[in-house]
Short mmCIF file of C-alpha atoms (C1' of nucleotides) in Angstrom, two decimals:
data_model
loop_
_atom_site.label_atom_id
_atom_site.label_comp_id
_atom_site.label_asym_id
_atom_site.label_seq_id
_atom_site.Cartn_x
_atom_site.Cartn_y
_atom_site.Cartn_z
CA MET A 15 47.02 107.68 64.21
CA SER A 16 48.48 106.42 66.98
CA ASP A 17 47.88 103.10 69.90
CA PRO A 18 44.54 104.22 71.65
CA ASP A 19 46.30 103.90 74.78
CA GLU A 20 48.13 107.11 73.87
CA ARG A 21 45.66 109.51 73.57
CA ASP A 22 44.92 111.71 76.07
CA THR A 23 43.29 110.46 79.56
CA ARG A 24 40.00 112.02 78.73
CA SER A 25 39.91 110.67 75.57
CA LYS A 26 40.95 107.67 76.49
CA ILE A 27 37.78 107.88 79.15
CA LEU A 28 35.14 108.34 77.05
CA ILE A 29 36.25 106.20 75.02
CA ALA A 30 36.19 103.55 77.23
CA ALA A 31 32.54 104.75 78.13
CA ALA A 32 31.58 104.53 74.68
CA THR A 33 32.49 101.21 74.58
CA MET A 34 30.88 100.38 76.84
CA ILE A 35 27.49 101.57 75.91
CA GLY A 36 28.11 99.86 72.91
CA GLU A 37 28.52 96.28 74.48
CA GLY A 38 25.14 96.89 75.80
CA PRO A 39 22.44 99.49 76.33
CA ALA A 40 22.26 98.27 79.97
CA THR A 41 25.40 99.48 81.49
CA ARG A 42 26.60 100.49 84.56
CA LEU A 43 28.50 103.41 83.95
CA SER A 44 29.97 103.25 87.50
CA VAL A 45 33.07 105.63 87.72
CA ARG A 46 35.47 101.92 88.94
CA ALA A 47 34.54 100.39 85.93
CA VAL A 48 34.85 103.06 83.44
CA ALA A 49 38.36 104.27 85.10
CA ALA A 50 40.14 100.25 85.03
CA ARG A 51 38.54 99.84 81.08
CA ALA A 52 40.59 103.00 80.73
CA GLY A 53 43.61 101.62 82.91
CA VAL A 54 43.05 104.96 84.49
CA SER A 55 42.27 105.69 88.54
CA THR A 56 39.06 106.97 89.20
CA GLY A 57 40.62 110.21 90.63
CA SER A 58 42.15 110.51 87.50
CA LEU A 59 38.88 110.48 86.28
CA ARG A 60 37.02 112.71 88.45
CA HIS A 61 40.04 115.34 87.46
CA PHE A 62 38.14 115.36 84.14
CA PHE A 63 34.61 115.01 84.90
CA PRO A 64 34.11 116.33 88.58
CA THR A 65 30.98 114.68 88.94
CA GLN A 66 29.25 111.17 86.99
CA GLN A 67 26.50 112.93 85.63
CA GLU A 68 29.05 115.17 83.82
CA LEU A 69 30.23 111.84 82.36
CA LEU A 70 27.13 110.11 81.07
CA ASP A 71 26.35 113.37 79.27
CA THR A 72 28.91 114.34 78.21
CA VAL A 73 29.22 110.22 76.36
CA VAL A 74 25.60 110.83 75.61
CA GLU A 75 26.51 113.75 73.71
CA GLY A 76 28.85 112.45 72.10
CA LEU A 77 27.23 109.76 70.39
CA GLN A 78 24.60 112.27 69.21
CA THR A 79 26.49 114.55 67.50
CA LEU A 80 28.70 112.06 65.39
CA ASP A 81 26.78 113.95 62.06
CA LEU A 82 24.60 117.43 61.47
CA PRO A 83 24.77 118.95 58.02
CA ASP A 84 23.36 122.45 56.92
CA ASP A 85 19.57 122.46 55.82
CA PRO A 86 18.86 119.18 54.87
CA MET A 87 15.96 119.24 52.84
CA ALA A 88 17.42 121.08 50.06
CA ASP A 89 19.46 117.86 49.33
CA PRO A 90 17.07 116.49 46.32
CA THR A 91 18.75 112.93 46.70
CA ARG A 92 17.39 111.22 49.45
CA PRO A 93 13.84 110.25 49.98
CA PRO A 94 11.06 112.96 51.97
CA ALA A 95 10.82 111.06 54.67
CA GLU A 96 14.53 111.08 55.81
CA ARG A 97 15.15 114.56 54.65
CA LEU A 98 12.16 115.86 56.78
CA GLU A 99 13.37 113.16 59.93
CA ALA A 100 17.00 115.56 59.52
CA CYS A 101 15.47 118.61 59.22
CA LEU A 102 13.38 118.11 62.59
CA ARG A 103 16.41 116.94 64.40
CA VAL A 104 18.10 120.05 63.51
CA LEU A 105 15.44 122.13 65.77
CA LEU A 106 15.95 118.97 68.32
CA SER A 107 19.80 119.44 68.61
CA SER A 108 19.09 123.39 69.04
CA VAL A 109 17.92 121.91 73.04
CA GLY A 110 20.76 119.64 72.81
CA THR A 111 21.52 117.23 75.45
CA GLY A 112 22.76 116.29 78.70
CA SER A 113 22.67 119.32 81.39
CA THR A 114 23.07 121.98 78.35
CA ALA A 115 19.68 120.14 77.93
CA ARG A 116 18.63 120.60 80.89
CA ARG A 117 20.05 124.09 81.39
CA ASN A 118 17.92 125.12 78.54
CA TRP A 119 14.98 124.06 79.72
CA VAL A 120 15.38 126.09 83.14
CA SER A 121 15.92 129.04 81.16
CA LEU A 122 12.20 128.13 78.96
CA HIS A 123 10.63 127.39 81.85
CA ASP A 124 11.77 130.62 84.44
CA ALA A 125 11.15 132.42 81.75
CA TYR A 126 7.63 131.40 80.48
CA ILE A 127 6.13 129.44 82.84
CA ALA A 128 7.54 129.89 86.20
CA ALA A 129 7.48 133.94 84.98
CA ALA A 130 3.80 133.71 83.91
CA GLY A 131 1.48 136.73 84.65
CA ARG A 132 4.46 138.56 86.46
CA ASP A 133 5.86 139.77 83.39
CA ASP A 134 4.94 139.91 80.20
CA THR A 135 6.92 137.27 78.04
CA ALA A 136 3.98 136.09 76.47
CA PRO A 137 4.62 137.90 73.27
CA THR A 138 8.35 136.93 72.72
CA PHE A 139 7.30 133.56 72.88
CA LEU A 140 4.60 133.75 70.58
CA ALA A 141 7.11 135.21 68.39
CA MET A 142 9.64 132.66 68.63
CA GLU A 143 6.77 129.96 67.93
CA ARG A 144 5.51 131.69 65.34
CA LEU A 145 9.27 131.57 64.00
CA ALA A 146 9.53 127.96 64.57
CA VAL A 147 5.77 126.91 62.50
CA ASP A 148 6.73 128.68 59.84
CA ARG A 149 10.31 127.23 59.44
CA VAL A 150 8.41 123.79 59.75
CA GLU A 151 5.50 124.93 57.26
CA ARG A 152 8.44 125.66 54.65
CA TRP A 153 10.01 122.65 54.94
CA LEU A 154 6.65 120.62 54.41
CA ALA A 155 5.75 123.15 51.33
CA VAL A 156 9.07 121.35 49.99
CA LEU A 157 7.36 117.95 50.23
CA ARG A 158 3.83 119.13 49.34
CA GLU A 159 4.92 120.50 45.77
CA GLU A 160 6.52 116.71 45.19
CA GLY A 161 3.58 115.10 46.54
CA ALA A 162 4.91 113.64 49.58
CA LEU A 163 2.84 115.35 51.73
CA ARG A 164 -0.50 113.71 53.14
CA PRO A 165 -3.57 115.78 52.91
CA GLY A 166 -4.85 118.08 55.41
CA ASP A 167 -3.81 121.91 56.26
CA LEU A 168 0.31 122.79 56.84
CA GLU A 169 -0.01 124.13 60.04
CA GLY A 170 -1.71 121.42 61.82
CA HIS A 171 0.94 119.48 60.31
CA ALA A 172 3.74 121.71 61.36
CA ARG A 173 2.33 121.98 65.05
CA PHE A 174 1.62 118.37 65.23
CA LEU A 175 5.26 117.81 64.28
CA LEU A 176 7.07 120.63 66.81
CA THR A 177 4.62 119.08 69.35
CA VAL A 178 6.21 115.92 69.03
CA VAL A 179 10.02 117.87 69.06
CA ASN A 180 8.98 119.34 72.05
CA GLY A 181 8.19 116.43 74.31
CA LEU A 182 11.24 114.90 72.87
CA SER A 183 13.05 118.29 74.14
CA LEU A 184 11.63 117.68 77.39
CA GLU A 185 12.30 113.91 77.45
CA ARG A 186 15.80 114.97 76.83
CA ALA A 187 16.46 117.13 80.01
CA LEU A 188 14.46 114.08 82.70
CA PRO A 189 15.70 111.46 84.17
CA GLY A 190 16.69 108.39 82.22
CA ALA A 191 17.75 110.18 78.99
CA ALA A 192 20.32 108.66 78.16
CA ALA A 193 18.30 104.79 78.22
CA ARG A 194 15.95 106.07 75.83
CA ILE A 195 18.40 107.77 72.88
CA GLY A 196 16.50 104.58 71.00
CA SER A 197 12.79 105.60 71.19
CA GLU A 198 14.06 109.35 70.55
CA ALA A 199 15.14 108.08 66.75
CA ALA A 200 11.39 105.68 66.90
CA SER A 201 9.38 108.58 67.93
CA LEU A 202 10.86 111.16 65.47
CA ARG A 203 10.20 108.77 62.28
CA GLN A 204 6.75 107.43 63.94
CA ALA A 205 6.42 111.22 63.43
CA VAL A 206 7.30 111.78 59.98
CA SER A 207 5.61 109.08 58.79
CA ALA A 208 1.85 110.57 60.24
CA VAL A 209 2.86 113.71 57.90
CA VAL A 210 4.45 112.16 54.35
CA SER A 211 2.53 109.61 52.64
CA MET B 18 -9.90 103.11 113.25
CA SER B 19 -6.28 102.54 115.22
CA ASP B 20 -3.24 104.22 115.57
CA PRO B 21 -1.53 104.48 112.25
CA ASP B 22 1.54 102.79 114.80
CA GLU B 23 -1.14 99.87 114.94
CA ARG B 24 -1.35 98.89 111.34
CA ASP B 25 0.35 95.89 109.78
CA THR B 26 4.24 96.57 109.30
CA ARG B 27 3.63 96.45 105.44
CA SER B 28 1.43 99.91 105.29
CA LYS B 29 3.58 101.11 107.96
CA ILE B 30 6.21 101.15 105.36
CA LEU B 31 3.98 101.69 102.81
CA ILE B 32 2.85 105.01 104.70
CA ALA B 33 6.30 106.17 105.19
CA ALA B 34 7.24 106.20 102.05
CA ALA B 35 4.29 107.72 100.79
CA THR B 36 4.33 110.38 103.28
CA MET B 37 8.42 111.19 102.17
CA ILE B 38 7.42 111.98 98.53
CA GLY B 39 4.36 114.10 99.73
CA GLU B 40 7.11 116.21 101.83
CA GLY B 41 8.94 116.73 98.97
CA PRO B 42 9.17 115.09 95.54
CA ALA B 43 12.45 115.07 95.28
CA THR B 44 13.39 112.25 97.96
CA ARG B 45 15.65 109.96 97.81
CA LEU B 46 13.32 106.66 99.20
CA SER B 47 16.68 104.63 100.60
CA VAL B 48 15.64 100.89 102.22
CA ARG B 49 17.38 102.79 105.68
CA ALA B 50 15.66 106.02 105.31
CA VAL B 51 12.15 104.29 104.62
CA ALA B 52 12.72 101.64 107.02
CA ALA B 53 13.42 104.17 110.18
CA ARG B 54 11.02 106.19 109.04
CA ALA B 55 8.50 103.11 109.51
CA GLY B 56 10.26 102.61 112.58
CA VAL B 57 10.82 99.10 110.99
CA SER B 58 14.33 97.22 110.72
CA THR B 59 15.89 97.12 106.59
CA GLY B 60 15.27 93.48 106.59
CA SER B 61 11.33 93.66 107.55
CA LEU B 62 11.43 95.38 104.72
CA ARG B 63 12.99 93.30 102.53
CA HIS B 64 10.80 90.54 103.54
CA PHE B 65 7.40 92.72 102.24
CA PHE B 66 9.23 94.07 99.43
CA PRO B 67 12.16 91.91 98.10
CA THR B 68 13.81 94.57 95.81
CA GLN B 69 13.83 98.65 95.97
CA GLN B 70 11.96 98.36 92.50
CA GLU B 71 9.31 96.74 94.12
CA LEU B 72 8.97 99.45 96.91
CA LEU B 73 8.98 102.01 94.51
CA ASP B 74 6.68 100.56 92.17
CA THR B 75 3.62 99.97 94.94
CA VAL B 76 4.13 103.26 96.15
CA VAL B 77 3.81 104.60 93.32
CA GLU B 78 1.07 102.68 92.21
CA GLY B 79 -0.58 103.69 95.28
CA LEU B 80 -0.33 107.08 94.44
CA GLN B 81 -1.03 106.73 91.21
CA THR B 82 -4.41 104.46 91.64
CA LEU B 83 -6.38 107.04 94.30
CA ASP B 84 -8.08 108.20 91.49
CA LEU B 85 -9.16 106.29 88.32
CA PRO B 86 -11.70 106.90 85.85
CA ASP B 87 -13.22 104.36 84.23
CA ASP B 88 -11.35 102.91 80.90
CA PRO B 89 -12.55 104.25 77.67
CA MET B 90 -10.90 101.19 76.22
CA ALA B 91 -13.24 98.96 77.75
CA ASP B 92 -16.25 100.49 75.30
CA PRO B 93 -16.92 98.19 72.23
CA THR B 94 -19.52 100.46 71.14
CA ARG B 95 -16.76 103.03 69.80
CA PRO B 96 -14.15 102.63 66.95
CA PRO B 97 -10.22 102.19 68.07
CA ALA B 98 -9.33 105.26 67.18
CA GLU B 99 -11.80 107.38 69.21
CA ARG B 100 -11.44 104.95 72.06
CA LEU B 101 -7.71 105.55 72.16
CA GLU B 102 -8.41 109.73 71.68
CA ALA B 103 -10.55 109.45 74.99
CA CYS B 104 -7.64 107.19 76.55
CA LEU B 105 -5.25 109.82 76.07
CA ARG B 106 -7.22 112.51 76.60
CA VAL B 107 -7.88 111.33 80.20
CA LEU B 108 -3.64 111.31 80.56
CA LEU B 109 -3.64 114.96 79.07
CA SER B 110 -6.64 116.06 81.83
CA SER B 111 -4.46 114.83 85.30
CA VAL B 112 -1.81 117.86 84.26
CA GLY B 113 -4.87 120.48 84.10
CA THR B 114 -5.00 123.92 82.27
CA GLY B 115 -4.16 127.18 82.87
CA SER B 116 -2.67 128.05 86.05
CA THR B 117 -2.97 124.03 87.15
CA ALA B 118 -1.18 123.30 84.28
CA ARG B 119 1.93 125.56 85.47
CA ARG B 120 1.55 124.71 88.48
CA ASN B 121 1.98 120.88 87.83
CA TRP B 122 5.03 121.83 85.30
CA VAL B 123 6.68 123.66 87.77
CA SER B 124 6.62 120.38 90.37
CA LEU B 125 8.00 118.65 87.81
CA HIS B 126 10.30 121.15 87.13
CA ASP B 127 11.90 121.80 90.77
CA ALA B 128 11.84 117.69 91.09
CA TYR B 129 13.27 116.35 88.44
CA ILE B 130 15.15 119.06 85.81
CA ALA B 131 16.23 121.71 88.44
CA ALA B 132 17.14 119.32 91.37
CA ALA B 133 19.13 116.82 88.68
CA GLY B 134 22.48 115.44 89.84
CA ARG B 135 22.07 117.41 93.59
CA ASP B 136 19.50 114.59 94.76
CA ASP B 137 19.25 111.36 92.84
CA THR B 138 15.10 111.33 92.56
CA ALA B 139 16.03 109.44 89.18
CA PRO B 140 14.26 106.53 90.44
CA THR B 141 10.91 107.54 91.56
CA PHE B 142 10.61 109.16 88.26
CA LEU B 143 11.54 106.20 86.33
CA ALA B 144 9.33 103.98 88.16
CA MET B 145 6.11 106.60 87.53
CA GLU B 146 7.85 106.64 83.56
CA ARG B 147 7.43 103.15 83.86
CA LEU B 148 3.48 102.94 84.72
CA ALA B 149 2.85 105.27 82.51
CA VAL B 150 4.44 103.38 79.86
CA ASP B 151 2.52 100.11 80.99
CA ARG B 152 -0.36 101.66 80.90
CA VAL B 153 -0.54 102.74 77.46
CA GLU B 154 0.54 99.56 76.16
CA ARG B 155 -2.44 97.44 77.85
CA TRP B 156 -4.69 99.74 76.15
CA LEU B 157 -2.67 99.05 72.90
CA ALA B 158 -2.65 95.59 73.95
CA VAL B 159 -6.45 95.45 73.42
CA LEU B 160 -6.37 97.14 70.51
CA ARG B 161 -4.14 94.77 68.63
CA GLU B 162 -5.73 91.63 69.83
CA GLU B 163 -8.97 93.61 67.26
CA GLY B 164 -6.47 93.76 64.67
CA ALA B 165 -6.86 97.45 64.68
CA LEU B 166 -3.01 98.36 65.13
CA ARG B 167 -0.16 99.36 62.95
CA PRO B 168 2.89 96.90 63.11
CA GLY B 169 5.52 98.07 65.37
CA ASP B 170 6.41 96.95 68.85
CA LEU B 171 4.12 98.01 71.93
CA GLU B 172 6.77 99.67 73.89
CA GLY B 173 7.26 101.41 70.51
CA HIS B 174 3.92 102.69 70.12
CA ALA B 175 3.82 103.59 73.35
CA ARG B 176 6.49 106.10 73.88
CA PHE B 177 5.68 107.85 70.92
CA LEU B 178 1.78 108.87 72.48
CA LEU B 179 3.74 109.64 75.83
CA THR B 180 6.02 111.94 73.42
CA VAL B 181 3.04 113.88 72.08
CA VAL B 182 0.67 113.76 75.48
CA ASN B 183 4.34 115.40 76.96
CA GLY B 184 4.50 117.58 74.06
CA LEU B 185 0.65 118.89 74.91
CA SER B 186 1.11 119.12 78.46
CA LEU B 187 4.30 121.40 78.26
CA GLU B 188 2.12 123.33 75.77
CA ARG B 189 -1.07 123.71 78.48
CA ALA B 190 1.76 125.00 80.31
CA LEU B 191 3.08 127.50 77.58
CA PRO B 192 1.83 131.34 77.00
CA GLY B 193 -0.51 131.17 74.10
CA ALA B 194 -1.87 127.96 75.32
CA ALA B 195 -5.71 129.14 74.99
CA ALA B 196 -5.27 129.89 70.79
CA ARG B 197 -4.10 126.39 71.02
CA ILE B 198 -6.99 124.09 71.84
CA GLY B 199 -7.98 123.82 68.24
CA SER B 200 -4.65 122.28 67.12
CA GLU B 201 -4.28 119.95 70.64
CA ALA B 202 -7.21 117.52 69.28
CA ALA B 203 -5.86 118.15 66.19
CA SER B 204 -2.46 116.61 67.24
CA LEU B 205 -3.67 114.32 69.22
CA ARG B 206 -5.72 112.76 66.48
CA GLN B 207 -3.31 112.40 64.07
CA ALA B 208 -1.00 110.70 66.65
CA VAL B 209 -3.65 108.18 67.15
CA SER B 210 -3.53 107.16 63.21
CA ALA B 211 0.17 106.89 63.25
CA VAL B 212 -0.45 103.66 65.37
CA VAL B 213 -4.09 102.15 64.70
CA SER B 214 -4.93 101.22 61.05
"C1'" DA C 56 48.40 120.54 85.39
"C1'" DC C 57 47.94 115.53 86.34
"C1'" DC C 58 47.69 111.13 87.97
"C1'" DT C 59 47.21 108.11 92.18
"C1'" DG C 60 44.60 105.19 95.72
"C1'" DA C 61 42.89 105.40 100.19
"C1'" DA C 62 38.91 106.50 102.83
"C1'" DC C 63 34.09 108.38 104.10
"C1'" DA C 64 29.75 108.71 103.87
"C1'" DC C 65 25.94 106.06 101.47
"C1'" DC C 66 23.64 102.18 98.95
"C1'" DG C 67 20.87 97.83 97.93
"C1'" DT C 68 20.75 92.74 99.00
"C1'" DT C 69 21.66 88.76 101.50
"C1'" DC C 70 21.55 85.89 105.75
"C1'" DA C 71 21.81 83.50 110.03
"C1'" DA C 72 19.52 84.15 114.44
"C1'" DG C 73 15.89 85.14 116.78
"C1'" DT C 74 10.12 85.34 118.14
"C1'" DA D 39 5.48 84.12 109.21
"C1'" DC D 40 7.89 87.86 111.00
"C1'" DC D 41 11.50 90.58 112.22
"C1'" DT D 42 16.45 91.99 113.18
"C1'" DG D 43 20.81 93.43 112.68
"C1'" DA D 44 25.26 92.60 110.84
"C1'" DA D 45 27.90 91.42 107.01
"C1'" DC D 46 28.99 92.12 101.97
"C1'" DA D 47 29.97 93.62 97.91
"C1'" DC D 48 29.64 97.72 95.87
"C1'" DC D 49 28.72 103.27 95.08
"C1'" DG D 50 30.27 109.01 93.86
"C1'" DT D 51 33.19 112.17 95.73
"C1'" DT D 52 36.71 113.87 98.56
"C1'" DC D 53 41.50 114.67 99.25
"C1'" DA D 54 46.59 114.51 100.78
"C1'" DA D 55 50.33 113.07 98.57
"C1'" DG D 56 52.98 112.21 94.76
"C1'" DT D 57 55.41 113.59 89.60
#
DNA sequence: ACCTGAACACCGTTCAAGT
DNA sequence: ACCTGAACACCGTTCAAGT
């Protein structure tokens, strides 16, 4: 539409930061460096992103949510492994990234780990877990019908995949998440390849 | 033997840093803070630990190698997959089960998720993560030398396995853990089989 | 509301100088 | 070899001041 310089300041900042990450994953996104790259003052940057953490989270989230379709298993044109990976990515996307991931984790922790015993929330959790397992099993059943699934019981495969998704979700909330976006994709693919044939 | 103050400077620094971590996992180990605590100048600290990274790594390594069962990877009589599974089980065992697992998760949560941003504990966490990745990579290097490892970079394999271990650790702290002991073993085996050939 | 740039209190690292 | 403390070039955050 128009020259990047004519975009609003917030966008200029995000574009500058994303560009810098693109130039090298090991880039230090300091306030001054990003502000200078965006042609904006540090104070202006802080106006839109009150803390450096918020800036980082917003950038990473933007890089990750570039594409999100609805049920990917239904698309018969894509190979099985690719479809399953997309499905798991849908699960993963529900925890979000950055501060969203952290907030979701705090909720889960407070409800099901810290409050264990003090309040009987176990049934709720187990119900949700069942739902998740069922959902993955339904995806895997489609693949089995196509003969694209390795031998083994459906529930075992489903629980394995959910464990990987849980691990990745957790790692999204831990420090250094931004630097691990690459290995997240690789791990997801490895998990899928352990299940499809 | 003698008063801590009479120890050599290097030890005083390590003890000061370890104490600070002990007082709260969410401690920022800055040069000046550690040096002051050890009763030593910053220049003196740098003489023994040329970079802050080296200091962190040394401290974390010291905390972690307090107890180390013998290495299952060293046993040549067992098949590769079985050895790797035993190694991962050692990692997993450090989180414990039941209320121990829950307590460990609360600590991790408080230090690195809930306190995120409020205090810069990321370097401490990242140092520990690095150590874990290195450890798994060393195990995998043994298997690669035996020709028992699938193609792919060592770090990618290591991070995948650690994600699975993280997922399983988490599930140990969540409700219904007792009912999942079977699927834990199965998931661990599936992860191993995705990596060994 | 948006934006500036100085100022504050930190940080890790370097280094001339001492013993 | 060990140790000091000042100095350098950063950092994230705050804030009075402008438009």
